Amino acid sequence: MAIKVKTTFFCQNCGAQYSKWQGQCNSCKEWNTIAEEIIQKQEKVAWKSESSTTSKAPKPLRINEIDSTEEIRLDTTDNELNRVLGGGIVPGSLILLGGEPGIGKSTLLLQISLKLPYKTLYVSGEESQKQIKMRAERITPNGDNCFILTETKTQNIFKQIEAIQPEIVIIDSIQTLHTDYIESTAGSISQIRETTAELIKFAKETNIPVILIGHITKDGTIAGPKILEHMVDTVLQFEGDRNHVYRILRSLKNRFGSTAEIGIYEMLGSGLREVSNPSEILISHKDEELSGTAIATTLEGMRPLMIEIQSLVSTAVYGTPQRSTTGYNAKRLNMILAVLEKRAGFRLGAKDVFLNVTGGISVDDPAIDLAVVAAILSSNEDIPVNKDFCFAGEVGLSGEIRPVNRVDQRIQEAEKLGFSTIFVSKYNKIALKNTGIKIQLVAKIEDVASQLFG
C-alpha cells in the first residue's frame, strides 16, 4: 500500500498549521510553540461499520419534512449532570469534559459509569486496571455493567468495542490516544485531531455516545487544537479550588441544550456527592453577626442561588491601596468603589478593599452588585448587616440601582430560605402578590446606605 508521508509544522498552543518553522505563531502570538510533526496517513479508516458501505447518500429535505420528534436521552442517574446536559446523554453525541488536574474528572465519570444501567466501557490511558479498581471500591462496591480497558491505540479500542458491544464509551483521556495512521506522538495536535475524528465517525455511525476527558492548559482552556472543541457536540468544564470541597460542572458548549445551567458537587472520600440545595452551602452559618458580609441572590441557568459576599475595608499600610477580589470581577469592584466615592461621598480611595465570594465559586451576575456595596459599606462602618436581609440589584455609574432579570424567582428563593427583607430596584416590575418577605424598593446607593446604617 502506498503511504503518503508529509511533514508540517503545528503550533502546540492553538493548532495553527504552517509550511515552515517560525519563531512566533501568527494566530495566538505565542513564541517557540511551533513544532514539526510527521503526518503519515493511510488510505483506510479506523472505524468502518457494515452499514456505511451500503447506506444511501443523504438527500436534501424540505424543513417541514424533517422529523422533529424529540431525541431520546439516556438518563445518567446523576441529576446535576442531567441538568447540565439538558436532560441526559443524547445517543451518538460526543461530550468533552475538561478541568484542572486532580479536580475530579475521572472520579466523576467512573462514579457515573458504575451506577449506569447501561453497558459501559471505561477506557483509561492514564491508570492501570488495579488503580481504577481501588478507586471504584472506594466510590461504590458494585458495578456489573462497567468494563475497564487500559489501552491507548484506537484500533485496539475499536476491536474491544466490537467484542463487548457497549452502550456508552468513556475515554480517559483524549490526549493519551494515538492511531497507527498518524506518525506522531500521543497528545500532539495531529494525533488529537485524528483520534477525535475517528471517535466522531464511530459515534455517529453506531449511535453510541462517547465521553472524552480532556486536559487543560495553564490558561484554563482545553489543551490541543481549538478545532477539538468545534468537533465535539458538548464541552463541559469541571471547576473549583482543590482547597475547597465544592466543585462546579459548567457547560461551555451544548448542541442539545442550554449552556447556562451548572451542576454542583461536594468532594468526599467516597466520591462526589450531588448538592441539590447549593444556597445552604454557600451561606456560612454563624451565631453572631459580623460586619462586612451581605447575602446576594444570583441565577445560574434556571437555578436561583443565595451566596455570601465578604468584604474587608482597612486603612492602607503602604502608599498604594490594594484592591483584591476572589470570585468577582476586579474591574467591576474598582468601578463600584469609584461610584461610592463620587456619588455617595464615601472616602475609600486611601483604604485597602478585599472582596470574597464564599464557597470558591466565581459569579458574573451583575445583580450581586448591591450586595457588594452593602458588604463594603458594612466593613467600612464596622456595622453588621442584618442576617435576614438579602440583595438583588445592579449598580449603575450614576449611583442608581438598576433592575435585574427574573426578580420574582429571586424573591421566591429568598422567601423559601427564610429571609425577612430583600432589597431590589424600585424600577423592577414585580408580579408577586402577598409575599411573606418584605420587598424593600431602593433607587440609589444613598437609599441603601441610609436604611442599613442610618
CSV table of C-alpha atoms in Angstrom, one decimal:
chain,number,residue,atom,x,y,z
A,1,MET,CA,0.0,0.0,0.0
A,2,ALA,CA,1.3,3.4,-0.9
A,3,ILE,CA,1.9,5.6,2.1
A,4,LYS,CA,2.0,9.4,1.7
A,5,VAL,CA,4.4,11.0,4.1
A,6,LYS,CA,4.1,14.7,4.8
A,7,THR,CA,5.9,17.0,7.2
A,8,THR,CA,4.1,20.0,8.5
A,9,PHE,CA,4.5,22.5,11.4
A,10,PHE,CA,1.9,22.9,14.1
A,11,CYS,CA,1.5,25.4,16.9
A,12,GLN,CA,1.3,23.3,20.0
A,13,ASN,CA,-0.8,26.0,21.7
A,14,CYS,CA,-3.6,26.8,19.2
A,15,GLY,CA,-3.1,24.2,16.5
A,16,ALA,CA,-2.4,26.6,13.6
A,17,GLN,CA,-0.5,24.9,10.7
A,18,TYR,CA,2.5,26.3,8.9
A,19,SER,CA,4.5,25.1,5.9
A,20,LYS,CA,7.8,26.0,7.6
A,21,TRP,CA,9.1,26.8,11.1
A,22,GLN,CA,8.9,30.3,12.5
A,23,GLY,CA,9.6,31.7,16.0
A,24,GLN,CA,6.1,33.2,16.7
A,25,CYS,CA,2.7,31.9,15.9
A,26,ASN,CA,0.7,34.4,13.9
A,27,SER,CA,-2.6,33.1,15.3
A,28,CYS,CA,-2.1,33.1,19.1
A,29,LYS,CA,1.1,35.3,19.2
A,30,GLU,CA,2.9,32.7,21.4
A,31,TRP,CA,6.7,32.3,21.0
A,32,ASN,CA,8.5,28.9,20.4
A,33,THR,CA,5.4,26.8,20.3
A,34,ILE,CA,5.7,25.7,16.6
A,35,ALA,CA,7.0,22.1,16.2
A,36,GLU,CA,7.5,19.8,13.3
A,37,GLU,CA,5.3,16.8,13.0
A,38,ILE,CA,5.4,13.9,10.5
A,39,ILE,CA,2.0,13.0,9.2
A,40,GLN,CA,1.7,9.5,7.7
A,41,LYS,CA,-1.9,8.8,6.6
A,42,GLN,CA,-3.0,5.6,5.0
A,43,GLU,CA,-6.0,5.2,2.7
A,44,LYS,CA,-8.2,3.2,5.0
A,45,VAL,CA,-10.1,4.4,8.1
A,46,ALA,CA,-10.0,3.1,11.6
A,47,TRP,CA,-13.8,2.6,12.1
A,48,LYS,CA,-15.9,1.3,9.3
A,49,SER,CA,-19.3,-0.2,10.0
A,50,GLU,CA,-21.1,-2.7,7.7
A,51,SER,CA,-23.9,-0.2,7.2
A,52,SER,CA,-21.6,2.5,5.9
A,53,THR,CA,-20.7,0.5,2.8
A,54,THR,CA,-24.3,0.0,1.7
A,55,SER,CA,-26.1,3.1,3.0
A,56,LYS,CA,-27.6,5.6,0.5
A,57,ALA,CA,-26.2,9.1,0.1
A,58,PRO,CA,-28.4,11.6,2.1
A,59,LYS,CA,-30.8,13.7,0.1
A,60,PRO,CA,-32.0,17.3,0.9
A,61,LEU,CA,-35.4,17.6,2.5
A,62,ARG,CA,-37.7,20.5,3.0
A,63,ILE,CA,-37.5,21.8,6.5
A,64,ASN,CA,-41.2,20.8,7.2
A,65,GLU,CA,-40.5,17.2,6.1
A,66,ILE,CA,-37.8,16.7,8.7
A,67,ASP,CA,-38.9,14.6,11.7
A,68,SER,CA,-39.0,16.9,14.7
A,69,THR,CA,-39.7,14.4,17.4
A,70,GLU,CA,-37.6,15.0,20.5
A,71,GLU,CA,-34.4,13.0,20.8
A,72,ILE,CA,-34.5,10.2,23.3
A,73,ARG,CA,-31.9,10.8,26.1
A,74,LEU,CA,-30.0,8.3,28.3
A,75,ASP,CA,-30.5,9.0,32.0
A,76,THR,CA,-27.1,9.3,33.7
A,77,THR,CA,-28.7,8.7,37.2
A,78,ASP,CA,-27.0,11.9,38.2
A,79,ASN,CA,-29.4,14.9,38.5
A,80,GLU,CA,-26.7,17.5,38.3
A,81,LEU,CA,-25.1,16.1,35.2
A,82,ASN,CA,-28.6,15.6,33.6
A,83,ARG,CA,-29.4,19.3,34.3
A,84,VAL,CA,-26.1,20.5,32.7
A,85,LEU,CA,-26.5,18.2,29.6
A,86,GLY,CA,-30.1,19.4,29.1
A,87,GLY,CA,-31.9,16.2,30.3
A,88,GLY,CA,-29.4,13.4,29.7
A,89,ILE,CA,-26.9,12.0,27.2
A,90,VAL,CA,-28.0,12.1,23.5
A,91,PRO,CA,-27.3,8.9,21.7
A,92,GLY,CA,-24.4,9.3,19.2
A,93,SER,CA,-23.1,12.5,20.8
A,94,LEU,CA,-19.5,13.3,21.7
A,95,ILE,CA,-19.0,15.0,25.0
A,96,LEU,CA,-15.7,16.6,26.1
A,97,LEU,CA,-15.1,17.1,29.9
A,98,GLY,CA,-12.1,19.4,30.8
A,99,GLY,CA,-10.7,20.6,34.1
A,100,GLU,CA,-7.7,21.1,36.3
A,101,PRO,CA,-5.5,18.1,37.2
A,102,GLY,CA,-6.9,16.4,40.3
A,103,ILE,CA,-10.2,18.2,40.3
A,104,GLY,CA,-12.2,15.0,40.0
A,105,LYS,CA,-12.9,14.4,36.3
A,106,SER,CA,-12.0,10.7,36.3
A,107,THR,CA,-13.8,10.2,39.6
A,108,LEU,CA,-17.0,11.8,38.3
A,109,LEU,CA,-17.1,9.7,35.1
A,110,LEU,CA,-16.1,6.5,36.9
A,111,GLN,CA,-18.7,7.1,39.5
A,112,ILE,CA,-21.4,7.6,36.8
A,113,SER,CA,-20.2,4.6,34.8
A,114,LEU,CA,-20.5,2.3,37.9
A,115,LYS,CA,-24.1,3.4,38.5
A,116,LEU,CA,-25.4,3.5,34.9
A,117,PRO,CA,-28.0,0.8,34.0
A,118,TYR,CA,-26.3,0.6,30.5
A,119,LYS,CA,-23.3,-1.4,29.5
A,120,THR,CA,-20.4,1.0,29.7
A,121,LEU,CA,-16.8,0.7,28.5
A,122,TYR,CA,-14.4,2.8,30.5
A,123,VAL,CA,-11.1,3.2,28.6
A,124,SER,CA,-8.1,4.6,30.5
A,125,GLY,CA,-4.8,5.5,29.1
A,126,GLU,CA,-3.5,7.0,32.3
A,127,GLU,CA,-4.2,4.4,35.0
A,128,SER,CA,-3.9,0.7,35.3
A,129,GLN,CA,-7.0,-1.6,35.9
A,130,LYS,CA,-5.9,-2.2,39.5
A,131,GLN,CA,-5.7,1.6,40.2
A,132,ILE,CA,-9.2,2.0,38.8
A,133,LYS,CA,-10.5,-1.0,40.8
A,134,MET,CA,-9.2,0.6,44.0
A,135,ARG,CA,-10.9,3.9,43.3
A,136,ALA,CA,-14.1,2.1,42.2
A,137,GLU,CA,-14.3,0.2,45.5
A,138,ARG,CA,-14.0,3.4,47.4
A,139,ILE,CA,-16.8,5.0,45.4
A,140,THR,CA,-19.3,2.1,45.1
A,141,PRO,CA,-18.7,-1.6,45.7
A,142,ASN,CA,-20.8,-2.9,42.8
A,143,GLY,CA,-20.8,-2.0,39.1
A,144,ASP,CA,-21.8,-5.1,37.0
A,145,ASN,CA,-22.3,-3.1,33.8
A,146,CYS,CA,-18.9,-1.4,33.8
A,147,PHE,CA,-16.0,-2.8,31.8
A,148,ILE,CA,-12.5,-1.4,32.3
A,149,LEU,CA,-9.9,-1.3,29.5
A,150,THR,CA,-6.4,0.2,29.7
A,151,GLU,CA,-5.4,1.0,26.1
A,152,THR,CA,-4.2,4.0,24.1
A,153,LYS,CA,-4.3,2.7,20.5
A,154,THR,CA,-7.7,3.5,18.8
A,155,GLN,CA,-7.5,0.4,16.6
A,156,ASN,CA,-7.4,-1.9,19.6
A,157,ILE,CA,-10.1,0.1,21.4
A,158,PHE,CA,-12.5,-0.4,18.4
A,159,LYS,CA,-11.8,-4.1,18.4
A,160,GLN,CA,-12.8,-4.3,22.0
A,161,ILE,CA,-15.9,-2.2,21.4
A,162,GLU,CA,-17.0,-4.7,18.6
A,163,ALA,CA,-16.5,-7.6,21.1
A,164,ILE,CA,-18.2,-6.0,24.1
A,165,GLN,CA,-20.9,-4.0,22.3
A,166,PRO,CA,-21.2,-1.2,25.0
A,167,GLU,CA,-24.0,1.3,25.1
A,168,ILE,CA,-21.7,4.2,26.3
A,169,VAL,CA,-17.9,4.7,25.8
A,170,ILE,CA,-15.8,6.8,28.2
A,171,ILE,CA,-12.2,7.8,27.1
A,172,ASP,CA,-9.7,8.9,29.8
A,173,SER,CA,-8.1,10.9,28.2
A,174,ILE,CA,-8.1,12.0,24.6
A,175,GLN,CA,-4.5,13.3,25.0
A,176,THR,CA,-3.3,9.8,25.6
A,177,LEU,CA,-4.8,8.2,22.5
A,178,HIS,CA,-2.9,7.6,19.3
A,179,THR,CA,-3.7,6.0,15.9
A,180,ASP,CA,-1.5,4.0,13.6
A,181,TYR,CA,-2.5,6.2,10.6
A,182,ILE,CA,-0.6,9.3,12.0
A,183,GLU,CA,3.1,9.1,12.8
A,184,SER,CA,3.5,11.5,15.7
A,185,THR,CA,3.5,11.3,19.5
A,186,ALA,CA,0.3,10.9,21.5
A,187,GLY,CA,-1.0,14.3,22.6
A,188,SER,CA,0.3,16.2,19.6
A,189,ILE,CA,-2.1,18.4,17.5
A,190,SER,CA,-2.4,15.9,14.6
A,191,GLN,CA,-3.0,12.9,16.9
A,192,ILE,CA,-5.7,14.6,18.9
A,193,ARG,CA,-7.4,15.8,15.7
A,194,GLU,CA,-7.3,12.4,14.0
A,195,THR,CA,-8.3,10.3,17.0
A,196,THR,CA,-11.2,12.6,17.8
A,197,ALA,CA,-12.3,12.3,14.1
A,198,GLU,CA,-12.3,8.5,14.4
A,199,LEU,CA,-14.4,8.6,17.5
A,200,ILE,CA,-16.8,11.0,16.0
A,201,LYS,CA,-17.2,8.7,13.0
A,202,PHE,CA,-17.8,5.8,15.3
A,203,ALA,CA,-20.3,7.7,17.5
A,204,LYS,CA,-22.4,8.9,14.6
A,205,GLU,CA,-22.5,5.6,12.7
A,206,THR,CA,-23.3,3.4,15.7
A,207,ASN,CA,-25.4,5.9,17.7
A,208,ILE,CA,-23.3,5.2,20.8
A,209,PRO,CA,-22.4,8.3,22.9
A,210,VAL,CA,-18.7,8.9,23.7
A,211,ILE,CA,-17.5,10.9,26.6
A,212,LEU,CA,-13.9,12.2,26.4
A,213,ILE,CA,-11.8,13.6,29.3
A,214,GLY,CA,-9.5,16.4,28.1
A,215,HIS,CA,-6.5,18.1,29.7
A,216,ILE,CA,-6.4,21.9,30.0
A,217,THR,CA,-3.6,24.4,29.6
A,218,LYS,CA,-2.2,26.8,32.2
A,219,ASP,CA,-4.6,29.4,30.9
A,220,GLY,CA,-7.6,27.2,31.7
A,221,THR,CA,-8.5,26.3,28.1
A,222,ILE,CA,-8.9,22.8,26.7
A,223,ALA,CA,-5.4,21.5,25.6
A,224,GLY,CA,-4.9,20.7,22.0
A,225,PRO,CA,-6.2,22.4,18.8
A,226,LYS,CA,-9.2,24.7,19.1
A,227,ILE,CA,-10.9,22.6,16.4
A,228,LEU,CA,-11.3,19.9,19.1
A,229,GLU,CA,-14.0,22.0,20.8
A,230,HIS,CA,-15.7,22.6,17.4
A,231,MET,CA,-15.7,18.9,16.5
A,232,VAL,CA,-17.5,17.7,19.7
A,233,ASP,CA,-21.2,18.2,20.5
A,234,THR,CA,-20.8,19.3,24.1
A,235,VAL,CA,-18.0,20.9,26.1
A,236,LEU,CA,-18.2,20.6,29.9
A,237,GLN,CA,-15.8,22.4,32.3
A,238,PHE,CA,-15.2,21.0,35.8
A,239,GLU,CA,-14.2,23.9,38.1
A,240,GLY,CA,-13.4,24.5,41.7
A,241,ASP,CA,-10.5,25.1,44.0
A,242,ARG,CA,-8.8,21.9,45.2
A,243,ASN,CA,-8.6,23.5,48.7
A,244,HIS,CA,-12.4,23.7,48.8
A,245,VAL,CA,-14.7,20.7,48.8
A,246,TYR,CA,-17.2,22.0,46.3
A,247,ARG,CA,-17.0,21.6,42.5
A,248,ILE,CA,-19.0,23.2,39.7
A,249,LEU,CA,-19.8,21.5,36.4
A,250,ARG,CA,-20.4,24.1,33.8
A,251,SER,CA,-21.4,23.8,30.1
A,252,LEU,CA,-19.4,25.8,27.7
A,253,LYS,CA,-21.0,24.4,24.5
A,254,ASN,CA,-24.1,22.3,24.1
A,255,ARG,CA,-25.7,21.4,20.8
A,256,PHE,CA,-28.6,19.7,22.6
A,257,GLY,CA,-29.4,22.1,25.4
A,258,SER,CA,-28.7,25.3,27.3
A,259,THR,CA,-25.2,26.5,28.2
A,260,ALA,CA,-26.5,28.5,31.2
A,261,GLU,CA,-27.0,25.6,33.6
A,262,ILE,CA,-24.5,24.5,36.3
A,263,GLY,CA,-24.2,21.4,38.5
A,264,ILE,CA,-22.7,21.5,42.0
A,265,TYR,CA,-20.9,18.6,43.7
A,266,GLU,CA,-19.2,18.1,47.1
A,267,MET,CA,-16.0,16.1,47.1
A,268,LEU,CA,-16.0,13.4,49.7
A,269,GLY,CA,-13.8,10.5,50.5
A,270,SER,CA,-16.4,8.2,48.9
A,271,GLY,CA,-16.6,10.3,45.7
A,272,LEU,CA,-18.7,13.2,44.5
A,273,ARG,CA,-22.0,14.0,46.2
A,274,GLU,CA,-24.7,15.9,44.3
A,275,VAL,CA,-25.7,19.2,46.0
A,276,SER,CA,-29.4,19.7,45.5
A,277,ASN,CA,-29.7,22.9,47.6
A,278,PRO,CA,-26.5,24.9,46.9
A,279,SER,CA,-27.7,28.0,48.8
A,280,GLU,CA,-27.2,26.2,52.1
A,281,ILE,CA,-23.5,25.5,51.4
A,282,LEU,CA,-22.8,29.0,50.0
A,283,ILE,CA,-24.0,30.8,53.1
A,284,SER,CA,-22.0,30.4,56.3
A,285,HIS,CA,-23.9,29.7,59.5
A,286,LYS,CA,-22.7,31.7,62.4
A,287,ASP,CA,-24.2,32.7,65.8
A,288,GLU,CA,-23.1,36.3,66.0
A,289,GLU,CA,-23.5,39.0,63.3
A,290,LEU,CA,-20.2,40.2,61.8
A,291,SER,CA,-19.6,43.3,59.7
A,292,GLY,CA,-18.5,43.0,56.1
A,293,THR,CA,-20.9,40.3,55.0
A,294,ALA,CA,-24.0,40.5,52.8
A,295,ILE,CA,-26.2,37.9,51.0
A,296,ALA,CA,-26.8,38.2,47.3
A,297,THR,CA,-29.4,36.4,45.1
A,298,THR,CA,-28.0,35.3,41.8
A,299,LEU,CA,-29.1,33.0,39.0
A,300,GLU,CA,-27.2,30.2,37.3
A,301,GLY,CA,-29.3,29.0,34.4
A,302,MET,CA,-32.8,28.3,35.8
A,303,ARG,CA,-31.4,27.8,39.3
A,304,PRO,CA,-31.5,30.7,41.9
A,305,LEU,CA,-28.7,30.7,44.4
A,306,MET,CA,-28.1,32.7,47.6
A,307,ILE,CA,-24.4,33.5,48.0
A,308,GLU,CA,-22.5,35.3,50.7
A,309,ILE,CA,-20.3,38.3,49.8
A,310,GLN,CA,-17.5,39.0,52.3
A,311,SER,CA,-15.6,42.3,52.4
A,312,LEU,CA,-12.8,43.8,54.4
A,313,VAL,CA,-12.0,47.5,54.3
A,314,SER,CA,-8.9,48.7,56.2
A,315,THR,CA,-6.5,51.7,56.2
A,316,ALA,CA,-3.8,51.2,53.6
A,317,VAL,CA,-0.4,50.4,55.2
A,318,TYR,CA,1.5,51.2,52.0
A,319,GLY,CA,1.2,54.2,49.7
A,320,THR,CA,-0.9,52.4,47.1
A,321,PRO,CA,-4.2,50.9,48.4
A,322,GLN,CA,-4.8,47.2,47.5
A,323,ARG,CA,-7.8,46.0,45.6
A,324,SER,CA,-8.2,42.2,45.8
A,325,THR,CA,-11.1,40.0,44.7
A,326,THR,CA,-11.8,36.3,44.8
A,327,GLY,CA,-14.8,35.1,42.6
A,328,TYR,CA,-15.7,38.6,41.5
A,329,ASN,CA,-14.5,40.8,38.6
A,330,ALA,CA,-11.7,43.1,39.8
A,331,LYS,CA,-12.5,45.8,37.3
A,332,ARG,CA,-16.2,45.9,38.4
A,333,LEU,CA,-15.0,46.3,42.0
A,334,ASN,CA,-12.9,49.3,41.0
A,335,MET,CA,-16.0,50.8,39.3
A,336,ILE,CA,-18.2,50.3,42.3
A,337,LEU,CA,-15.6,51.9,44.6
A,338,ALA,CA,-15.4,54.9,42.3
A,339,VAL,CA,-19.3,55.2,42.3
A,340,LEU,CA,-19.3,55.0,46.1
A,341,GLU,CA,-16.7,57.8,46.3
A,342,LYS,CA,-18.2,60.1,43.6
A,343,ARG,CA,-21.9,59.6,44.1
A,344,ALA,CA,-22.3,58.7,47.8
A,345,GLY,CA,-19.4,60.5,49.3
A,346,PHE,CA,-17.6,57.5,51.0
A,347,ARG,CA,-13.9,58.1,51.1
A,348,LEU,CA,-12.4,54.7,50.1
A,349,GLY,CA,-9.5,56.0,47.9
A,350,ALA,CA,-6.9,55.6,50.7
A,351,LYS,CA,-8.2,52.2,52.0
A,352,ASP,CA,-7.4,48.6,51.1
A,353,VAL,CA,-10.5,46.7,49.9
A,354,PHE,CA,-10.7,42.9,49.8
A,355,LEU,CA,-13.7,41.1,48.4
A,356,ASN,CA,-14.5,37.3,48.5
A,357,VAL,CA,-17.4,35.2,47.2
A,358,THR,CA,-17.7,32.3,49.6
A,359,GLY,CA,-17.6,28.6,48.5
A,360,GLY,CA,-14.8,29.1,46.0
A,361,ILE,CA,-17.2,29.9,43.1
A,362,SER,CA,-17.0,32.7,40.5
A,363,VAL,CA,-20.0,34.9,39.8
A,364,ASP,CA,-20.5,37.2,36.8
A,365,ASP,CA,-24.2,38.1,37.5
A,366,PRO,CA,-24.4,42.0,37.8
A,367,ALA,CA,-27.3,41.5,40.2
A,368,ILE,CA,-24.8,40.9,43.1
A,369,ASP,CA,-23.5,44.5,42.8
A,370,LEU,CA,-25.9,45.7,45.5
A,371,ALA,CA,-24.7,43.0,48.0
A,372,VAL,CA,-21.1,44.0,47.2
A,373,VAL,CA,-21.9,47.6,48.1
A,374,ALA,CA,-23.7,46.6,51.3
A,375,ALA,CA,-20.7,44.4,52.3
A,376,ILE,CA,-18.1,47.1,51.6
A,377,LEU,CA,-20.1,49.8,53.5
A,378,SER,CA,-20.7,47.4,56.4
A,379,SER,CA,-17.0,46.7,56.8
A,380,ASN,CA,-16.1,50.4,56.3
A,381,GLU,CA,-18.6,51.5,59.0
A,382,ASP,CA,-18.0,48.3,61.1
A,383,ILE,CA,-21.7,47.8,61.4
A,384,PRO,CA,-23.1,44.4,60.6
A,385,VAL,CA,-25.9,44.0,58.0
A,386,ASN,CA,-28.9,42.2,59.4
A,387,LYS,CA,-28.5,38.5,58.6
A,388,ASP,CA,-32.2,38.3,57.5
A,389,PHE,CA,-31.5,40.9,54.7
A,390,CYS,CA,-30.6,40.0,51.1
A,391,PHE,CA,-29.9,42.0,48.0
A,392,ALA,CA,-30.6,41.8,44.2
A,393,GLY,CA,-29.7,44.9,42.2
A,394,GLU,CA,-27.2,46.2,39.6
A,395,VAL,CA,-25.3,49.4,40.4
A,396,GLY,CA,-25.0,52.0,37.6
A,397,LEU,CA,-22.3,54.6,37.1
A,398,SER,CA,-24.5,57.4,38.3
A,399,GLY,CA,-25.2,55.5,41.6
A,400,GLU,CA,-28.7,54.3,40.6
A,401,ILE,CA,-29.9,50.8,41.4
A,402,ARG,CA,-30.8,49.2,38.1
A,403,PRO,CA,-33.4,46.4,37.7
A,404,VAL,CA,-32.4,42.8,37.3
A,405,ASN,CA,-34.0,40.0,35.3
A,406,ARG,CA,-36.3,37.3,36.8
A,407,VAL,CA,-36.6,39.2,40.0
A,408,ASP,CA,-39.7,37.2,41.0
A,409,GLN,CA,-37.7,34.0,41.0
A,410,ARG,CA,-35.0,35.6,43.2
A,411,ILE,CA,-37.6,36.9,45.7
A,412,GLN,CA,-39.2,33.4,45.9
A,413,GLU,CA,-35.8,31.8,46.6
A,414,ALA,CA,-35.1,34.3,49.4
A,415,GLU,CA,-38.5,33.8,50.9
A,416,LYS,CA,-38.1,30.0,50.8
A,417,LEU,CA,-34.8,30.2,52.7
A,418,GLY,CA,-36.3,32.4,55.5
A,419,PHE,CA,-35.0,35.9,54.7
A,420,SER,CA,-37.2,38.7,56.1
A,421,THR,CA,-36.3,41.5,53.7
A,422,ILE,CA,-34.9,41.7,50.1
A,423,PHE,CA,-33.6,45.0,48.6
A,424,VAL,CA,-34.4,45.4,44.9
A,425,SER,CA,-34.5,48.3,42.5
A,426,LYS,CA,-37.7,50.4,42.5
A,427,TYR,CA,-37.7,50.2,38.7
A,428,ASN,CA,-38.2,46.4,38.7
A,429,LYS,CA,-41.7,45.2,37.7
A,430,ILE,CA,-42.7,42.7,40.4
A,431,ALA,CA,-45.6,40.4,39.6
A,432,LEU,CA,-45.7,38.6,43.0
A,433,LYS,CA,-48.6,39.5,45.4
A,434,ASN,CA,-48.9,38.8,49.1
A,435,THR,CA,-45.4,37.5,49.7
A,436,GLY,CA,-44.2,36.6,53.1
A,437,ILE,CA,-40.9,38.5,52.6
A,438,LYS,CA,-40.7,42.3,52.7
A,439,ILE,CA,-39.7,43.8,49.4
A,440,GLN,CA,-37.6,47.0,50.0
A,441,LEU,CA,-37.5,49.2,46.9
A,442,VAL,CA,-34.4,51.4,46.5
A,443,ALA,CA,-33.4,53.8,43.8
A,444,LYS,CA,-29.9,55.0,44.7
A,445,ILE,CA,-26.9,53.9,46.7
A,446,GLU,CA,-27.7,56.6,49.3
A,447,ASP,CA,-31.1,55.0,50.0
A,448,VAL,CA,-29.4,51.6,50.8
A,449,ALA,CA,-26.8,53.2,53.0
A,450,SER,CA,-29.3,55.2,55.0
A,451,GLN,CA,-31.7,52.3,55.5
A,452,LEU,CA,-28.9,49.9,56.6
A,453,PHE,CA,-26.7,52.2,58.6
A,454,GLY,CA,-28.9,55.1,59.5
